Structure formats: structure tokens, C-alpha cells
PDB file of C-alpha atoms in Angstrom:
ATOM      1  CA  UNK M   1      -0.275   0.221  -0.134  1.00  0.00           C
ATOM      2  CA  UNK M   2       1.431   3.006  -1.309  1.00  0.00           C
ATOM      3  CA  UNK M   3       1.727   6.222   1.581  1.00  0.00           C
ATOM      4  CA  UNK M   4      -0.128   8.819   1.069  1.00  0.00           C
ATOM      5  CA  UNK M   5       0.772  12.259   3.181  1.00  0.00           C
ATOM      6  CA  UNK M   6      -1.832  14.983   3.943  1.00  0.00           C
ATOM      7  CA  UNK M   7      -0.358  18.448   5.349  1.00  0.00           C
ATOM      8  CA  UNK M   8      -3.315  20.004   7.805  1.00  0.00           C
ATOM      9  CA  UNK M   9      -3.183  23.728   8.478  1.00  0.00           C
ATOM     10  CA  UNK M  10      -5.938  25.378  10.926  1.00  0.00           C
ATOM     11  CA  UNK M  11      -6.660  28.556  12.066  1.00  0.00           C
ATOM     12  CA  UNK M  12      -8.396  28.407  15.692  1.00  0.00           C
ATOM     13  CA  UNK M  13      -9.544  30.908  17.996  1.00  0.00           C
ATOM     14  CA  UNK M  14      -7.988  29.356  20.892  1.00  0.00           C
ATOM     15  CA  UNK M  15      -5.518  27.258  22.376  1.00  0.00           C
ATOM     16  CA  UNK M  16      -7.412  24.286  22.741  1.00  0.00           C
ATOM     17  CA  UNK M  17     -10.767  22.950  21.744  1.00  0.00           C
ATOM     18  CA  UNK M  18     -12.518  23.694  25.084  1.00  0.00           C
ATOM     19  CA  UNK M  19     -11.851  27.299  24.934  1.00  0.00           C
ATOM     20  CA  UNK M  20     -11.488  27.779  21.049  1.00  0.00           C
ATOM     21  CA  UNK M  21     -12.637  26.330  17.604  1.00  0.00           C
ATOM     22  CA  UNK M  22     -11.919  26.033  14.277  1.00  0.00           C
ATOM     23  CA  UNK M  23     -12.465  29.317  11.852  1.00  0.00           C
ATOM     24  CA  UNK M  24      -9.636  27.791   8.861  1.00  0.00           C
ATOM     25  CA  UNK M  25      -8.683  24.946   7.378  1.00  0.00           C
ATOM     26  CA  UNK M  26      -6.070  24.017   4.708  1.00  0.00           C
ATOM     27  CA  UNK M  27      -5.833  20.257   3.769  1.00  0.00           C
ATOM     28  CA  UNK M  28      -2.720  19.439   1.095  1.00  0.00           C
ATOM     29  CA  UNK M  29      -1.821  16.570  -0.793  1.00  0.00           C
ATOM     30  CA  UNK M  30       1.896  17.110  -0.650  1.00  0.00           C
ATOM     31  CA  UNK M  31       2.389  13.687  -3.032  1.00  0.00           C
ATOM     32  CA  UNK M  32       0.099  15.167  -5.760  1.00  0.00           C
ATOM     33  CA  UNK M  33       1.440  18.630  -4.960  1.00  0.00           C
ATOM     34  CA  UNK M  34      -2.413  19.930  -4.884  1.00  0.00           C
ATOM     35  CA  UNK M  35      -4.512  21.733  -2.085  1.00  0.00           C
ATOM     36  CA  UNK M  36      -7.471  19.571  -1.777  1.00  0.00           C
ATOM     37  CA  UNK M  37      -9.385  21.798   0.928  1.00  0.00           C
ATOM     38  CA  UNK M  38      -9.412  25.486   1.887  1.00  0.00           C
ATOM     39  CA  UNK M  39     -11.957  27.350   3.900  1.00  0.00           C
ATOM     40  CA  UNK M  40     -12.702  29.488   6.263  1.00  0.00           C
ATOM     41  CA  UNK M  41     -15.988  28.818   8.908  1.00  0.00           C
ATOM     42  CA  UNK M  42     -18.430  31.167  10.387  1.00  0.00           C
ATOM     43  CA  UNK M  43     -17.439  30.202  14.333  1.00  0.00           C
ATOM     44  CA  UNK M  44     -20.164  29.089  16.433  1.00  0.00           C
ATOM     45  CA  UNK M  45     -19.160  29.847  20.137  1.00  0.00           C
ATOM     46  CA  UNK M  46     -17.225  32.855  19.384  1.00  0.00           C
ATOM     47  CA  UNK M  47     -19.047  36.062  18.748  1.00  0.00           C
ATOM     48  CA  UNK M  48     -16.266  38.476  18.496  1.00  0.00           C
ATOM     49  CA  UNK M  49     -14.767  36.762  15.711  1.00  0.00           C
ATOM     50  CA  UNK M  50     -16.227  39.022  12.803  1.00  0.00           C
ATOM     51  CA  UNK M  51     -12.826  38.275  10.890  1.00  0.00           C
ATOM     52  CA  UNK M  52      -9.574  37.095  10.774  1.00  0.00           C
ATOM     53  CA  UNK M  53      -5.894  37.593   9.209  1.00  0.00           C
ATOM     54  CA  UNK M  54      -4.722  34.617   7.431  1.00  0.00           C
ATOM     55  CA  UNK M  55      -1.320  35.371   5.214  1.00  0.00           C
ATOM     56  CA  UNK M  56      -2.113  39.380   5.635  1.00  0.00           C
ATOM     57  CA  UNK M  57      -5.543  39.147   3.767  1.00  0.00           C
ATOM     58  CA  UNK M  58      -8.530  39.601   5.929  1.00  0.00           C
ATOM     59  CA  UNK M  59     -11.097  37.300   5.602  1.00  0.00           C
ATOM     60  CA  UNK M  60     -14.788  38.393   6.914  1.00  0.00           C
ATOM     61  CA  UNK M  61     -16.057  35.153   8.728  1.00  0.00           C
ATOM     62  CA  UNK M  62     -19.566  36.922   9.367  1.00  0.00           C
ATOM     63  CA  UNK M  63     -20.230  35.154   5.633  1.00  0.00           C
ATOM     64  CA  UNK M  64     -18.963  31.977   5.843  1.00  0.00           C
ATOM     65  CA  UNK M  65     -20.957  28.739   6.656  1.00  0.00           C
ATOM     66  CA  UNK M  66     -19.964  26.425   9.780  1.00  0.00           C
ATOM     67  CA  UNK M  67     -17.771  23.935   9.967  1.00  0.00           C
ATOM     68  CA  UNK M  68     -20.322  21.149  10.459  1.00  0.00           C
ATOM     69  CA  UNK M  69     -21.527  21.791   7.126  1.00  0.00           C
ATOM     70  CA  UNK M  70     -18.264  20.502   6.088  1.00  0.00           C
ATOM     71  CA  UNK M  71     -17.771  17.817   8.119  1.00  0.00           C
ATOM     72  CA  UNK M  72     -18.376  14.419   5.994  1.00  0.00           C
ATOM     73  CA  UNK M  73     -16.186  16.034   3.064  1.00  0.00           C
ATOM     74  CA  UNK M  74     -13.324  16.568   5.507  1.00  0.00           C
ATOM     75  CA  UNK M  75     -13.603  13.161   6.774  1.00  0.00           C
ATOM     76  CA  UNK M  76     -13.908  11.556   3.295  1.00  0.00           C
ATOM     77  CA  UNK M  77     -10.513  13.256   2.308  1.00  0.00           C
ATOM     78  CA  UNK M  78      -8.818  12.581   5.509  1.00  0.00           C
ATOM     79  CA  UNK M  79     -10.079   8.375   4.998  1.00  0.00           C
ATOM     80  CA  UNK M  80      -7.440   8.219   2.498  1.00  0.00           C
ATOM     81  CA  UNK M  81      -4.160   9.461   4.233  1.00  0.00           C
ATOM     82  CA  UNK M  82      -1.778   7.229   6.188  1.00  0.00           C
ATOM     83  CA  UNK M  83      -0.092  10.153   7.398  1.00  0.00           C
ATOM     84  CA  UNK M  84      -0.995  13.270   8.614  1.00  0.00           C
ATOM     85  CA  UNK M  85       1.928  16.216   8.775  1.00  0.00           C
ATOM     86  CA  UNK M  86       1.600  19.652   9.895  1.00  0.00           C
ATOM     87  CA  UNK M  87       3.191  22.010  12.305  1.00  0.00           C
ATOM     88  CA  UNK M  88       0.978  21.382  15.137  1.00  0.00           C
ATOM     89  CA  UNK M  89      -0.897  18.279  13.604  1.00  0.00           C
ATOM     90  CA  UNK M  90      -1.319  16.674  17.140  1.00  0.00           C
ATOM     91  CA  UNK M  91      -3.417  19.954  18.301  1.00  0.00           C
ATOM     92  CA  UNK M  92      -5.453  20.010  14.947  1.00  0.00           C
ATOM     93  CA  UNK M  93      -6.436  16.561  15.421  1.00  0.00           C
ATOM     94  CA  UNK M  94      -7.954  17.229  18.590  1.00  0.00           C
ATOM     95  CA  UNK M  95      -9.787  20.069  17.322  1.00  0.00           C
ATOM     96  CA  UNK M  96     -11.178  18.278  14.313  1.00  0.00           C
ATOM     97  CA  UNK M  97     -12.186  15.757  16.527  1.00  0.00           C
ATOM     98  CA  UNK M  98     -13.658  18.080  19.265  1.00  0.00           C
ATOM     99  CA  UNK M  99     -15.688  19.558  15.890  1.00  0.00           C
ATOM    100  CA  UNK M 100     -16.733  16.139  15.086  1.00  0.00           C
ATOM    101  CA  UNK M 101     -14.470  14.770  12.458  1.00  0.00           C
ATOM    102  CA  UNK M 102     -13.859  11.230  12.723  1.00  0.00           C
ATOM    103  CA  UNK M 103     -10.138  10.495  12.046  1.00  0.00           C
ATOM    104  CA  UNK M 104      -9.136   6.935  11.836  1.00  0.00           C
ATOM    105  CA  UNK M 105      -6.474   5.822  15.151  1.00  0.00           C
ATOM    106  CA  UNK M 106      -4.291   4.052  12.449  1.00  0.00           C
ATOM    107  CA  UNK M 107      -3.232   7.561  10.794  1.00  0.00           C
ATOM    108  CA  UNK M 108       0.212   8.287  12.105  1.00  0.00           C
ATOM    109  CA  UNK M 109       0.601  12.133  12.863  1.00  0.00           C
ATOM    110  CA  UNK M 110       3.752  13.765  12.744  1.00  0.00           C
ATOM    111  CA  UNK M 111       4.668  17.417  14.147  1.00  0.00           C
ATOM    112  CA  UNK M 112       6.885  19.232  12.088  1.00  0.00           C
ATOM    113  CA  UNK M 113       7.752  21.624  15.140  1.00  0.00           C
ATOM    114  CA  UNK M 114       8.664  18.168  17.453  1.00  0.00           C
ATOM    115  CA  UNK M 115      10.681  16.968  14.828  1.00  0.00           C
ATOM    116  CA  UNK M 116      12.810  20.216  14.289  1.00  0.00           C
ATOM    117  CA  UNK M 117      13.179  19.981  17.948  1.00  0.00           C
ATOM    118  CA  UNK M 118      14.332  16.723  17.938  1.00  0.00           C
ATOM    119  CA  UNK M 119      17.002  17.627  15.265  1.00  0.00           C
ATOM    120  CA  UNK M 120      18.266  20.243  17.527  1.00  0.00           C
ATOM    121  CA  UNK M 121      18.693  18.262  20.458  1.00  0.00           C
ATOM    122  CA  UNK M 122      20.263  15.503  18.586  1.00  0.00           C
ATOM    123  CA  UNK M 123      22.802  18.082  17.200  1.00  0.00           C
ATOM    124  CA  UNK M 124      21.649  18.305  13.821  1.00  0.00           C
ATOM    125  CA  UNK M 125      21.002  21.435  12.369  1.00  0.00           C
ATOM    126  CA  UNK M 126      18.085  22.785  11.331  1.00  0.00           C
ATOM    127  CA  UNK M 127      18.002  25.232   8.339  1.00  0.00           C
ATOM    128  CA  UNK M 128      15.585  28.478   8.840  1.00  0.00           C
ATOM    129  CA  UNK M 129      13.167  29.346   6.331  1.00  0.00           C
ATOM    130  CA  UNK M 130      15.340  30.578   3.681  1.00  0.00           C
ATOM    131  CA  UNK M 131      13.357  29.976   0.577  1.00  0.00           C
ATOM    132  CA  UNK M 132      16.010  27.786  -0.572  1.00  0.00           C
ATOM    133  CA  UNK M 133      14.124  24.494  -0.993  1.00  0.00           C
ATOM    134  CA  UNK M 134      17.461  22.285  -1.562  1.00  0.00           C
ATOM    135  CA  UNK M 135      18.345  23.387   1.867  1.00  0.00           C
ATOM    136  CA  UNK M 136      18.390  20.180   4.144  1.00  0.00           C
ATOM    137  CA  UNK M 137      19.558  19.764   7.665  1.00  0.00           C
ATOM    138  CA  UNK M 138      23.197  18.982   8.557  1.00  0.00           C
ATOM    139  CA  UNK M 139      25.001  16.901  10.462  1.00  0.00           C
ATOM    140  CA  UNK M 140      26.997  19.440  13.374  1.00  0.00           C
ATOM    141  CA  UNK M 141      30.585  18.836  14.227  1.00  0.00           C
TER     142      UNK M 141
END
């Protein structure tokens, strides 16, 4: 069975699902090099969130649909994944599950930030965002 890696990026209103909710979700299929889902949602609990800044662009959330409308489609997209990645993927999965999205337990989640910290702790230099795609971590010493 071939591996299908999906990259998750969420925009949330708080640090945990108990005190925040999802207002934006992007899912990218890295092997196919295409975005498979990209949407902003109307917050259900947060009345103060009329807009959110995403990538320097102000997005009006008042005209958006709630996340619950998209749950079935998101589940279909994630059901084909064998690996979920992202900067805060464990947190993102907790938010998605709290929003009612079923994610199979056998899906492996790898956080880019956790991998970065492990590399730094083991003495491997981690490149910063330089725009050079050929830049790879190199052993120190």
C-alpha cells in the first residue's frame, strides 16, 4: 500500500478545543502537489470573531458557513491518508475531533515542530526558512 501524506493547517480561536474553535482549514496533498481543501468557517461560539487575518489578508467570517456543513467532506478527504503532517498536527487533530470529524486511529500524525526539536536536541542543524528548497539539515561537528 502506498503512503498518502496530507498536510494540515488550521486557524483556531484558542489554544485548546475547550476554549477555542476552528475558523480555517487547509489540507494539502504533498505528493500530488495540490490543495484538496481550503476554507474559512463562521465561528459558532465566538461572537467577537467577525474577521481573521490569514497570510496578511483579512477574511470576513460573518458570511462564511459553519464547519459542521463540511464535516462529511473533510472525513472523506482524511480517510485516504496514511500520514498527517503539520506544524501542530496533534493539536489540529484534537480540534477536528472536537468538531465532530472522525479520524481513524491508525493514521500516523507527525508534527514538524516536534521533529525540528528532536533534530536540534540530537545536534543536527535545522535550516531556517530561507526560501532555498534544496536546503537540508546537516550534521554538526
